[in-house]
CSV table of C-alpha atoms in Angstrom, one decimal:
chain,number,residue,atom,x,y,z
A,114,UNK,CA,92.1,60.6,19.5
A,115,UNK,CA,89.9,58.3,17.3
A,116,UNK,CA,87.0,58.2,15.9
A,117,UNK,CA,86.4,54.7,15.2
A,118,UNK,CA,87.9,50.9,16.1
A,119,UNK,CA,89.4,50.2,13.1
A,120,UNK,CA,91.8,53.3,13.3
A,121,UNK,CA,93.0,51.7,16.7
A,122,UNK,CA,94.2,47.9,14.7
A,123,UNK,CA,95.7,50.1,12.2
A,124,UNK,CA,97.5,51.8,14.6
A,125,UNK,CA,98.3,48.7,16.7
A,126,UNK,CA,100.3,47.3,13.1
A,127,UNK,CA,102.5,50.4,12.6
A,128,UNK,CA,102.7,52.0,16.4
A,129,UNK,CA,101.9,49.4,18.8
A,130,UNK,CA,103.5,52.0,21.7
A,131,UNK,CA,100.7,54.5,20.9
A,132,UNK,CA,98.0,51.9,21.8
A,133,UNK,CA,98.0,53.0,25.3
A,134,UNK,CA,97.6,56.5,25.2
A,135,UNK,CA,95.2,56.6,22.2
A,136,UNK,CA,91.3,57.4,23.0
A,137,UNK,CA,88.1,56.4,21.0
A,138,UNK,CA,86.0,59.8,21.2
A,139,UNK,CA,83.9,59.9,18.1
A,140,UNK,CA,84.4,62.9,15.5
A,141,UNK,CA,82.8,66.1,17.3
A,142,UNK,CA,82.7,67.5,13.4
A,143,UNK,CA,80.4,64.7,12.1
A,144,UNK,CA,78.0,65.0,15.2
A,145,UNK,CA,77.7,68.9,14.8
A,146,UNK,CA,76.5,68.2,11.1
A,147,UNK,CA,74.2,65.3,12.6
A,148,UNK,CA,73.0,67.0,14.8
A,149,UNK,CA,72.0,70.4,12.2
A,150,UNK,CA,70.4,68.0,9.7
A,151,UNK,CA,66.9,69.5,10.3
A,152,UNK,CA,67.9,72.6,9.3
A,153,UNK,CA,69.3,72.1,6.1
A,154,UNK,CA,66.3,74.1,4.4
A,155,UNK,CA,67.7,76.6,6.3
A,156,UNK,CA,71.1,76.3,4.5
A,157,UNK,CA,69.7,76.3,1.4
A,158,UNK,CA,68.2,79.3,1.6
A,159,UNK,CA,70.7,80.7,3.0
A,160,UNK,CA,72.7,79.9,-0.2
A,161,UNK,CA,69.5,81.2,-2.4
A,162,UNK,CA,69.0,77.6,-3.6
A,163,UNK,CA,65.4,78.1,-5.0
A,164,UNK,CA,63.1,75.0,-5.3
A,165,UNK,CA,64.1,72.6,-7.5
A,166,UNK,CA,67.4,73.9,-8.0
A,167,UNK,CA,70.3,71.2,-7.1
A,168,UNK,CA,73.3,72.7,-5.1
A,169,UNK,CA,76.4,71.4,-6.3
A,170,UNK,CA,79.1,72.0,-3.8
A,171,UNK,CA,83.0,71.3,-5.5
A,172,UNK,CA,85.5,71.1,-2.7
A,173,UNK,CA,89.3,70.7,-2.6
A,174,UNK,CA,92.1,69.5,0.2
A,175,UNK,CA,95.2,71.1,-0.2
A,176,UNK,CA,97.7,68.6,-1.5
A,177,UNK,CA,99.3,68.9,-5.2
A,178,UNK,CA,97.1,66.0,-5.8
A,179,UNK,CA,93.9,67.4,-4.6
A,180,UNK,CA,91.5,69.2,-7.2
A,181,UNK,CA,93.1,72.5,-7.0
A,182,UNK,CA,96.5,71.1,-7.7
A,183,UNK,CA,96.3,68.3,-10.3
A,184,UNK,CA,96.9,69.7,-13.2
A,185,UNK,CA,100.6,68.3,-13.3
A,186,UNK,CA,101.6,67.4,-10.0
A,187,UNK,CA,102.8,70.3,-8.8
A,188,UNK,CA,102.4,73.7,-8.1
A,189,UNK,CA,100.2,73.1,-4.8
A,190,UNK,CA,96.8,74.4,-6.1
A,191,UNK,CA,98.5,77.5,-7.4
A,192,UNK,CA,96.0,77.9,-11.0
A,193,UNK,CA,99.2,77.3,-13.2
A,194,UNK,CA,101.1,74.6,-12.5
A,195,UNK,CA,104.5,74.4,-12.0
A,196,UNK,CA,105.4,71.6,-14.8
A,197,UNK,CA,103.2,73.3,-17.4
A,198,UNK,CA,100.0,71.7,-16.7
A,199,UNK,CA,96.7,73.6,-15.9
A,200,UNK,CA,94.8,73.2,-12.4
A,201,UNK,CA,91.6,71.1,-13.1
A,202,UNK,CA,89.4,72.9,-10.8
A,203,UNK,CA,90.0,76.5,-11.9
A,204,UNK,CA,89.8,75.5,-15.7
A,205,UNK,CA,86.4,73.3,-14.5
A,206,UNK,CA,84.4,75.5,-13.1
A,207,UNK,CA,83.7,78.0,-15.4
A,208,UNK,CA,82.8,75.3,-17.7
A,209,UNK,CA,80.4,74.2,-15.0
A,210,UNK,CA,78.8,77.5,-14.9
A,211,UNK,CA,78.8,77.5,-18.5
A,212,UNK,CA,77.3,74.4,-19.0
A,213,UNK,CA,74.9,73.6,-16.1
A,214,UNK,CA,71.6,76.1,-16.7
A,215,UNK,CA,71.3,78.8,-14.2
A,216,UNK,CA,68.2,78.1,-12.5
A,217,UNK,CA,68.4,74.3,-12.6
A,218,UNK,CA,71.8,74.5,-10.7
A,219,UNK,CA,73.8,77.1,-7.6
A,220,UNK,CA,77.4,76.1,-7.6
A,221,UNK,CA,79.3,76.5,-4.5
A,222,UNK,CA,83.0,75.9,-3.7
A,223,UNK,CA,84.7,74.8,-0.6
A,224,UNK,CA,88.5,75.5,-0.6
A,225,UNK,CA,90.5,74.1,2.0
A,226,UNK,CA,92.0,76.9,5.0
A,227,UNK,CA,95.6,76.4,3.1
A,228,UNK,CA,94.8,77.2,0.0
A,229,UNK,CA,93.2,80.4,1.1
A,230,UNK,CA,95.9,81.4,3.7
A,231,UNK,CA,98.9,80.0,0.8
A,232,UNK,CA,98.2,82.2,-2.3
A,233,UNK,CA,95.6,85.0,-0.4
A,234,UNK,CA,91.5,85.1,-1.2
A,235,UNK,CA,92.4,88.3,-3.9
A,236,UNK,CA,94.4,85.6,-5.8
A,237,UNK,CA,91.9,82.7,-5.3
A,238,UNK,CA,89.0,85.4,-6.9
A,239,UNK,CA,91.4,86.6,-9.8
A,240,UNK,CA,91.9,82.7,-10.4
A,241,UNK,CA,88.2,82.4,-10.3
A,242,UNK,CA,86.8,85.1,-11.6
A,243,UNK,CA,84.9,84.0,-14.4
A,244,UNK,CA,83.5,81.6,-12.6
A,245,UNK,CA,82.1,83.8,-9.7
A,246,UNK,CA,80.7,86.2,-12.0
A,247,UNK,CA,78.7,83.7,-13.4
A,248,UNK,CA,77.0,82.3,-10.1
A,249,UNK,CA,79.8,80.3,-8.0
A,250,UNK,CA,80.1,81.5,-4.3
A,251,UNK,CA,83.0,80.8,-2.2
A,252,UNK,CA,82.4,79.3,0.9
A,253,UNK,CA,83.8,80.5,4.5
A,254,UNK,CA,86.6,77.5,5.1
A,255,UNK,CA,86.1,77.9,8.8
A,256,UNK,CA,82.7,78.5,9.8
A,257,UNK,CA,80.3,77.6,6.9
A,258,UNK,CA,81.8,74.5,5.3
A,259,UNK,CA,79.5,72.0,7.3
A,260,UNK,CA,76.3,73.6,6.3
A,261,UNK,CA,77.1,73.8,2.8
A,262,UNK,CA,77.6,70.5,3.1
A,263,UNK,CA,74.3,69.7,4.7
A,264,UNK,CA,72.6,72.0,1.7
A,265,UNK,CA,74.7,69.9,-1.3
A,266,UNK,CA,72.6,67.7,-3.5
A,267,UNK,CA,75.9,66.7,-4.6
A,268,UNK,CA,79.3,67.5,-4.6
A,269,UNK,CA,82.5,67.1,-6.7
A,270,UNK,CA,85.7,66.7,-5.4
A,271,UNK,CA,89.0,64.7,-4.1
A,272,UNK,CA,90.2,62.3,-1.4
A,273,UNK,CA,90.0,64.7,1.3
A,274,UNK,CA,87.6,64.7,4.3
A,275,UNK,CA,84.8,67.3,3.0
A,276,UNK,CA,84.0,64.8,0.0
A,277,UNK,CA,84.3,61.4,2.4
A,278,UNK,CA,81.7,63.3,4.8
A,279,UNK,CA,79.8,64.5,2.1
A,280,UNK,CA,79.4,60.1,1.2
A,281,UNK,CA,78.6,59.7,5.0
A,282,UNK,CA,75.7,62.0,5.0
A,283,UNK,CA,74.6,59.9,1.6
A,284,UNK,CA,75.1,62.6,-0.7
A,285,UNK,CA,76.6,61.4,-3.9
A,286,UNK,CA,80.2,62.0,-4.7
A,287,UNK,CA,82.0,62.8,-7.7
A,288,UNK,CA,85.7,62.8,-7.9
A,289,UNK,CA,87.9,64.7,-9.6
A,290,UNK,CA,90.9,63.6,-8.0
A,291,UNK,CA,91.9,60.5,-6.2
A,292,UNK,CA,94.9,61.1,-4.3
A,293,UNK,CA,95.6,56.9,-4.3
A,294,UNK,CA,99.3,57.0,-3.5
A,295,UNK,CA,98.9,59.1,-0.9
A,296,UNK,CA,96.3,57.0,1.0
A,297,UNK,CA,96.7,53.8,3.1
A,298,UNK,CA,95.1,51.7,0.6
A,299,UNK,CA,93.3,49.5,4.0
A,300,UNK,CA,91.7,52.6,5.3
A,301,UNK,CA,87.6,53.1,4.4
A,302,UNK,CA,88.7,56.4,3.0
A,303,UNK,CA,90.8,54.5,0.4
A,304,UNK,CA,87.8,52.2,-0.3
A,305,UNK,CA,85.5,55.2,-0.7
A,306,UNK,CA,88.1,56.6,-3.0
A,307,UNK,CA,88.0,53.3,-5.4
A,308,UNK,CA,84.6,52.8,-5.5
A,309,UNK,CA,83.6,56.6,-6.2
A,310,UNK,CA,82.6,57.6,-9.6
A,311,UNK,CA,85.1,59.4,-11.3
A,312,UNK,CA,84.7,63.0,-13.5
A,313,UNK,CA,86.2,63.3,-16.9
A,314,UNK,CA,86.8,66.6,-16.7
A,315,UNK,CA,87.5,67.0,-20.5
A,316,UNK,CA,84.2,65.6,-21.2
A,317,UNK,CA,80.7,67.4,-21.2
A,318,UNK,CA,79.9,68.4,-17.5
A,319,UNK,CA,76.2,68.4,-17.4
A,320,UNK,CA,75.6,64.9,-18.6
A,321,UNK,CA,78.1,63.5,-15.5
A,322,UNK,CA,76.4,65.2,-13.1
A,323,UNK,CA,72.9,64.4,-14.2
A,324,UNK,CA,73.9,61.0,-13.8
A,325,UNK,CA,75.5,61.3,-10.8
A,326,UNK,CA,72.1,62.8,-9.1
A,327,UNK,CA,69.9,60.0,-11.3
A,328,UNK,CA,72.1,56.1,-10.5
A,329,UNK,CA,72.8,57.3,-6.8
A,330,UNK,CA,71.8,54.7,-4.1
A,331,UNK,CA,73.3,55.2,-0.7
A,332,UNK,CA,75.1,52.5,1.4
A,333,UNK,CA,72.8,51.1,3.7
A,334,UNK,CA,75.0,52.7,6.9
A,335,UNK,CA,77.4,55.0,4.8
A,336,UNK,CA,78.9,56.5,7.9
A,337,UNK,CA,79.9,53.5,9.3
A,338,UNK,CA,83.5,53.8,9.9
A,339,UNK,CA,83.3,57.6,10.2
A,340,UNK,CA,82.6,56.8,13.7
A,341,UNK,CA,81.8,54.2,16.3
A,342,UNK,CA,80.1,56.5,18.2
A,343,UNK,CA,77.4,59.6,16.1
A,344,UNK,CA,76.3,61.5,18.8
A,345,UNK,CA,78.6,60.9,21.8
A,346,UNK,CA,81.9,62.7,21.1
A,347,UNK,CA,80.8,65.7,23.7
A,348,UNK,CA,80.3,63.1,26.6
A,349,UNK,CA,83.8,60.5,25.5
A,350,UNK,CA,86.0,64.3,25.2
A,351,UNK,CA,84.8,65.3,28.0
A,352,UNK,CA,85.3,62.1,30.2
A,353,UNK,CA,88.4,62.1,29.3
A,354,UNK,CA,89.6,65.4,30.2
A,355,UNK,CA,88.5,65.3,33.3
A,356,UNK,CA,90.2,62.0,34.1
A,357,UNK,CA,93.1,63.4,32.5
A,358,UNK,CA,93.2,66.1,35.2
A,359,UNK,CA,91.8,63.6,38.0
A,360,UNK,CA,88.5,65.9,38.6
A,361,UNK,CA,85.0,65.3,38.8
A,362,UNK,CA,83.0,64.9,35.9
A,363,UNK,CA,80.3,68.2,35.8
A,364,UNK,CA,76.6,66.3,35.7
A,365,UNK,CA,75.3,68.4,33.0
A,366,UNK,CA,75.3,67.1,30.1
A,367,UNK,CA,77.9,67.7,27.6
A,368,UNK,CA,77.3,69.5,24.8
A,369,UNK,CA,78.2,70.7,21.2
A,370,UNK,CA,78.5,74.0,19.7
A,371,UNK,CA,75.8,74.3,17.0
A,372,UNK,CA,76.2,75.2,13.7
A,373,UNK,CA,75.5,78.7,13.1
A,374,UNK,CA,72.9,79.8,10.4
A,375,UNK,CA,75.0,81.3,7.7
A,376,UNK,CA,74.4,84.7,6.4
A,377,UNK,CA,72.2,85.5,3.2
A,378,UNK,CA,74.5,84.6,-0.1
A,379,UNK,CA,72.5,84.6,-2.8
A,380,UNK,CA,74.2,84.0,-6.3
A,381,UNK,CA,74.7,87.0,-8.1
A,382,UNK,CA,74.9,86.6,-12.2
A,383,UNK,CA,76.4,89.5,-14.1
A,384,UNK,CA,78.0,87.3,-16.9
A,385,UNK,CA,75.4,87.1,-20.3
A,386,UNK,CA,73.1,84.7,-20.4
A,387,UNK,CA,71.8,83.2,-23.5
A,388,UNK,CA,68.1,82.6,-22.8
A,389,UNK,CA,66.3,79.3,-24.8
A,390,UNK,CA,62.7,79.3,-25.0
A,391,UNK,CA,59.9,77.9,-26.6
A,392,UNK,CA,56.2,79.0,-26.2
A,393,UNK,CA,52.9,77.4,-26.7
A,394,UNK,CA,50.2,79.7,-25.7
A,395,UNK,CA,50.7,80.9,-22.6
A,396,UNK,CA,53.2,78.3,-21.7
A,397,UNK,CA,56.7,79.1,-21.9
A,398,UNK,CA,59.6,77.1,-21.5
A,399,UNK,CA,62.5,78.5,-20.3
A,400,UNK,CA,66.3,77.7,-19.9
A,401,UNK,CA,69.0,80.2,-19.1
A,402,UNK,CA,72.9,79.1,-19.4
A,403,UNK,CA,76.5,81.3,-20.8
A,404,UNK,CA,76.1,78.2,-23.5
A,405,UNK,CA,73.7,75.7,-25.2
A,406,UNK,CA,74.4,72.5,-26.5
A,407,UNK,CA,74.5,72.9,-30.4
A,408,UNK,CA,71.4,71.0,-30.9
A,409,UNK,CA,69.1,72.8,-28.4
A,410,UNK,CA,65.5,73.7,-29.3
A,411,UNK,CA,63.7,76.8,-29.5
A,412,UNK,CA,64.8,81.2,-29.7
A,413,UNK,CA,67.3,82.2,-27.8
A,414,UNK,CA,67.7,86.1,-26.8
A,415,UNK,CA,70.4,87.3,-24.8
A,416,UNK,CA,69.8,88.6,-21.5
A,417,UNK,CA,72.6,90.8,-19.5
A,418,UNK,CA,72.8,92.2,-16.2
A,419,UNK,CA,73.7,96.3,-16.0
A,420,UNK,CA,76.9,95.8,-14.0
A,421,UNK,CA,78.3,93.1,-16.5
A,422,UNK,CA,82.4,93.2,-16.5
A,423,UNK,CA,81.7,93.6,-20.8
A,424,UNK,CA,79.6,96.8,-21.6
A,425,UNK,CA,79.8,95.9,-24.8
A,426,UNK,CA,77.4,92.9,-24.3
A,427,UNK,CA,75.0,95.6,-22.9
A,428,UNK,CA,74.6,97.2,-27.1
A,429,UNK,CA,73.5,93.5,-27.7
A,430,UNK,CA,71.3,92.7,-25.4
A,431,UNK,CA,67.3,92.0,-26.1
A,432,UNK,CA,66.5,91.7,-22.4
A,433,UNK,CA,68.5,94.2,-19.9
A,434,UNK,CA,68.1,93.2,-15.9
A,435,UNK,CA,69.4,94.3,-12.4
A,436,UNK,CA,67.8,94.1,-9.1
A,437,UNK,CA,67.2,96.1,-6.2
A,438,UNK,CA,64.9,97.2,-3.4
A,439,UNK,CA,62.2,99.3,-5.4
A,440,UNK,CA,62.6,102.6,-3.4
A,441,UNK,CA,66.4,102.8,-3.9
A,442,UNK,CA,67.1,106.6,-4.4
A,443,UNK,CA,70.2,105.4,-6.4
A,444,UNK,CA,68.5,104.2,-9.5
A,445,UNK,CA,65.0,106.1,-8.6
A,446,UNK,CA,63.2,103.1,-8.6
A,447,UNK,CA,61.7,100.7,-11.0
A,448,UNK,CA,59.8,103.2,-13.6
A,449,UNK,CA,62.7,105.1,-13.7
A,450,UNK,CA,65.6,102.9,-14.2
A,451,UNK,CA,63.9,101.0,-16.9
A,452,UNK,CA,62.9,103.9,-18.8
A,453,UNK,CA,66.8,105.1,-18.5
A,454,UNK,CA,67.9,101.4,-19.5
A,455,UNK,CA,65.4,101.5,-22.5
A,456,UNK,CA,66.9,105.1,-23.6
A,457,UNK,CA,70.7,104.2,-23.1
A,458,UNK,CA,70.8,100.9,-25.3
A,459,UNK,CA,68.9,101.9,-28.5
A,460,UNK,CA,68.6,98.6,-29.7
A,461,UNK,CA,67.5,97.0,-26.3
A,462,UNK,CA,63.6,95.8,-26.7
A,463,UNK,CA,62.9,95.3,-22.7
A,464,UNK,CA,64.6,96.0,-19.0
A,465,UNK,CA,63.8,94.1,-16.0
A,466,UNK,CA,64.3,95.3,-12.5
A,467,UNK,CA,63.7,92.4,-10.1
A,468,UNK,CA,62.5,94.2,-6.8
A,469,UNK,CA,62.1,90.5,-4.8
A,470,UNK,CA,61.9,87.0,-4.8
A,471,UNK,CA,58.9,87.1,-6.6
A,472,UNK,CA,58.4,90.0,-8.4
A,473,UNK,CA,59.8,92.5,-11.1
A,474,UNK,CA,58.9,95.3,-12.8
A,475,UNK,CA,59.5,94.7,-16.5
A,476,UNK,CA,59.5,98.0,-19.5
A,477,UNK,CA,59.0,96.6,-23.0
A,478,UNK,CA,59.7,99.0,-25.8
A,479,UNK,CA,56.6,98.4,-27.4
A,480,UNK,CA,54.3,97.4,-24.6
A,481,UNK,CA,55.6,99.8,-21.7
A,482,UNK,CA,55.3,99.5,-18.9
A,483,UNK,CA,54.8,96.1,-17.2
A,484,UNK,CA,54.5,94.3,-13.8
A,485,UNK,CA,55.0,90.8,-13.1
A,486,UNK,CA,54.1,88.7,-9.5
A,487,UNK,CA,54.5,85.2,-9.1
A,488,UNK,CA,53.0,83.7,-6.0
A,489,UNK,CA,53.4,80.1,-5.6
A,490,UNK,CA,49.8,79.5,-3.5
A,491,UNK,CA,50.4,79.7,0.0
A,492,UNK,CA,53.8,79.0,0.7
A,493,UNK,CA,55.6,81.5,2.2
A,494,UNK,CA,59.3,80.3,1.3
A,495,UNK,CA,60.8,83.2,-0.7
A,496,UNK,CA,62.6,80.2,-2.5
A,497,UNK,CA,59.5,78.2,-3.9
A,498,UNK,CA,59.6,80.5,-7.2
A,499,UNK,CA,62.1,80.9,-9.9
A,500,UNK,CA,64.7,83.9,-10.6
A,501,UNK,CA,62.1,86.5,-11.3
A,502,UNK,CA,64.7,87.5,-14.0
A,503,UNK,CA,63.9,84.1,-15.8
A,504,UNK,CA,60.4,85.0,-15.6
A,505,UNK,CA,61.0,88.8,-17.4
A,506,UNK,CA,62.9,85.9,-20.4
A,507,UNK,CA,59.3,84.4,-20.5
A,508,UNK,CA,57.6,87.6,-21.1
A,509,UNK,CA,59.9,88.7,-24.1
A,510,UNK,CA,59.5,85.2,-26.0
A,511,UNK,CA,55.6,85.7,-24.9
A,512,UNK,CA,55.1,89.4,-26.4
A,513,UNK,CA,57.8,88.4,-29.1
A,514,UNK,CA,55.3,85.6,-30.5
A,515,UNK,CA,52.3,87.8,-30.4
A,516,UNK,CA,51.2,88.1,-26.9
A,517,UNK,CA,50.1,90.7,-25.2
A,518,UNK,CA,48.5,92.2,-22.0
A,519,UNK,CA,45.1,95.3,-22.7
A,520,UNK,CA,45.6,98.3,-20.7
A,521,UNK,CA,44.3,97.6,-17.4
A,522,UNK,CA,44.4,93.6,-17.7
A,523,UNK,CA,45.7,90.8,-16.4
A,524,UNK,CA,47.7,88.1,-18.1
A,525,UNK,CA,49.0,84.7,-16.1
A,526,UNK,CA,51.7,83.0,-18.3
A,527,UNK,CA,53.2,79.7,-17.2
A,528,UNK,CA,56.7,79.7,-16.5
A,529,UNK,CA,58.6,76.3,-16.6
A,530,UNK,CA,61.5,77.0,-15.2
A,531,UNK,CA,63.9,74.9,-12.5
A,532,UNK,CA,62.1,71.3,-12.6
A,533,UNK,CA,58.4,73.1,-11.8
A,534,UNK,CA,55.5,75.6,-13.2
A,535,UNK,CA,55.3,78.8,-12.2
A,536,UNK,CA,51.9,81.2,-12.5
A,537,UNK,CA,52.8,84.3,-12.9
A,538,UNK,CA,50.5,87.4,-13.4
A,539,UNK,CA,51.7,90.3,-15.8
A,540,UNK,CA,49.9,93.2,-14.9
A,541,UNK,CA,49.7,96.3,-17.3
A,542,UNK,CA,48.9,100.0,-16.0
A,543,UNK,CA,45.4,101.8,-17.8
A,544,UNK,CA,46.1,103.8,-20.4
A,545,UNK,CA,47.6,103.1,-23.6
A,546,UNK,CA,51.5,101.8,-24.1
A,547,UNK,CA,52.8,105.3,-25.3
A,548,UNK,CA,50.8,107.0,-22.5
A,549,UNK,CA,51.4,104.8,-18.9
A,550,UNK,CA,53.6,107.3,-18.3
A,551,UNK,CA,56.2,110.5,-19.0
A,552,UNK,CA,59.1,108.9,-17.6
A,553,UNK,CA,59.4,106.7,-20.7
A,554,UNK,CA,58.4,109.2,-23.1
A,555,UNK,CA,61.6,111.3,-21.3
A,556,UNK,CA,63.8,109.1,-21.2
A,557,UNK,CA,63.7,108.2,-24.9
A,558,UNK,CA,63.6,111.4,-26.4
A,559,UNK,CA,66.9,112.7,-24.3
């Protein structure tokens, strides 16, 4: 089976008694991710990719040489390499996460089957820990590789098919890992593989992939050797088939499976972040990351979510956050759990409980109780706002530089956050701070 006419020459130089029995039929994989390219808005928020966000997807095949095995040139992907060398791709990403600022970028990895089914997913997430506690999701290697695919804005990777694909839907590829010796060097695979940009991994991340996303021009018709046929592989298999078994051809058309909308996987950030901000007025800038280059501008507070791996990071935190629905009976809802937060960690000035994609519930030590919506105009796309965490940042730098919302008021700061502005309203109760209500007043003195 082929998928394109320059496979069958190829093949006619180092098999010529294959020629006969081999079949052009198009690639069935590359026409069920055509085919889903109106949905990939779909994808993205299925992955919780927020608007203006960029999804970088990182793949891997499974060869020593891939990205999760190059650290020496052995070891097979295991995370330490047999000849004393460490994996690129485990050592990389937690420097990704680290790097790349939270709500600018979602980071998504696609391993290949065999390196799941070779060392077992509890070993891949031990290997990966870090990396997943700060925002990485794993992606299903069967079943949900194609659409994250679809969702990437770019991706990272080796000489396998995921990243050679990822170039034929005009997504811009960054290798990690070219695999040269173990390609035929007059395949278009090995030409993508020279001409791709390479990563230095040992150099700063976020400058390489910035420009990555900025010089990328696509080929004019870059899946032109991925096949001969887009579309048509359902009708050339099924032809086939049915001559190979001498029967009819069915006259309904032949068709693909579609690819299935993938279930809700947000990312889910428990390591601390170090926010940056600056304010001017009721604008204020914000950029949330695990590190800041060294000349960065503006405060920086540290924010930490309450199921962090490190408690101790909780007794230095200035902004404490979670999320949940606001009637759950575990943490007694918003009012409560912040007033708990705020009377656990002594030194903690504010606690954030995110009850949606736009909206949080925020208790300042000083201020009380606060509530904060953001609704981008009329869209309806639960992704069109920022991480209302990032927003509850914005408030602390506000109220920390003087700001402040009258009992009963209304306040609308401007968040810019993730390439846009976001209005959002803080809200404060009647009554004055030390009186909006017991539950803080309890809380503290126990």
């Amino acid at each position: 089976m082929l998928s394109h006419p320059e496979q069958l020459e190829r093949l006619r130089r180092v098999c010529p008694e294959a020629v006969d029995v081999s079949v052009l039929a198009g690639d069935p994989c590359f026409d069920r991710m055509l085919a889903a390219r109106p949905y990939r808005d779909r994808f993205r928020r299925a992955l919780g990719v927020r608007r203006g966000q960029r999804l970088v997807v990182l793949n891997s095949t499974w060869n020593p040489e891939g990205f999760f095995g190059s650290g020496s040139g052995s070891g097979g992907g295991s995370g330490h390499t047999g000849g004393g060398g460490q994996d690129v791709f485990p050592s990389l990403l937690p420097r990704l996460a680290a790097e790349l600022p939270a709500d600018d970028y979602r980071l998504a990895a696609v391993l290949h089957p065999n390196i799941w089914y070779g060392h077992g997913p509890g070993q891949l997430r031990a290997w990966l820990d870090q990396a997943l506690r700060s925002g990485l999701t794993l992606i299903d290697p069967a079943h949900a590789w194609r659409q994250a695919l679809l969702a990437a804005d770019a991706v990272i990777g080796d000489f396998g098919a995921v990243s050679y694909y990822a170039s034929a839907l005009g997504t811009p590829v960054l290798l990690a890992a070219d695999g040269q010796d173990r390609l035929d060097p007059e395949t278009p695979l090995a030409a993508f593989v020279r001409d791709a940009p390479r990563l230095d991994p040992y150099g700063p991340l976020r400058p390489q992939v910035e420009r990555l996303l900025a010089a990328h021009r696509p080929a004019a018709d870059p899946a032109e050797f991925v096949t001969s046929a887009p579309g048509a592989s359902a009708a050339l298999l099924r032809r086939h088939f049915y001559a190979l078994m001498d029967l009819p051809e069915p006259t309904s058309p032949a068709l693909l499976e579609p690819l299935p909308l993938p279930p809700y996987d947000p990312p889910r950030r428990t390591v601390p972040l170090r926010v940056l901000t600056r304010v001017a007025g009721t604008d204020i800038v914000v950029e949330r990351a695990t590190e800041h280059p060294y000349d960065a501008v503006g405060d920086t507070h540290l924010a930490v979510h309450e199921e962090t791996r490190d408690p101790g990071s909780l007794e230095l935190a200035d902004v404490i956050v979670r999320e949940g629905p606001p009637d759950d009976p575990r943490l007694g809802g918003p009012e409560v759990w912040t007033a708990e937060a705020l009377g656990r960690h002594a030194q903690c000035a504010m606690a954030a409980y995110v009850t949606g994609p736009h909206d949080c519930t925020v208790r300042s030590r000083e201020h009380g109780l606060l509530r904060m919506t953001a609704r981008p105009g009329a869209d309806p796309d639960p992704g069109a706002g920022a991480d209302p965490a990032a927003y509850a940042s914005a408030l602390y730098a506000w109220l920390a530089s003087g700001g402040g919302v009258p009992p009963g008021g209304v306040v609308t700061l401007r968040v810019h956050v993730a390439a846009g502005v976001h209005p959002v309203a803080v809200t404060a109760p009647n009554g004055p701070p030390g009186r909006r209500d017991g539950l803080q007043q309890a809380a503290w003195s126990r």
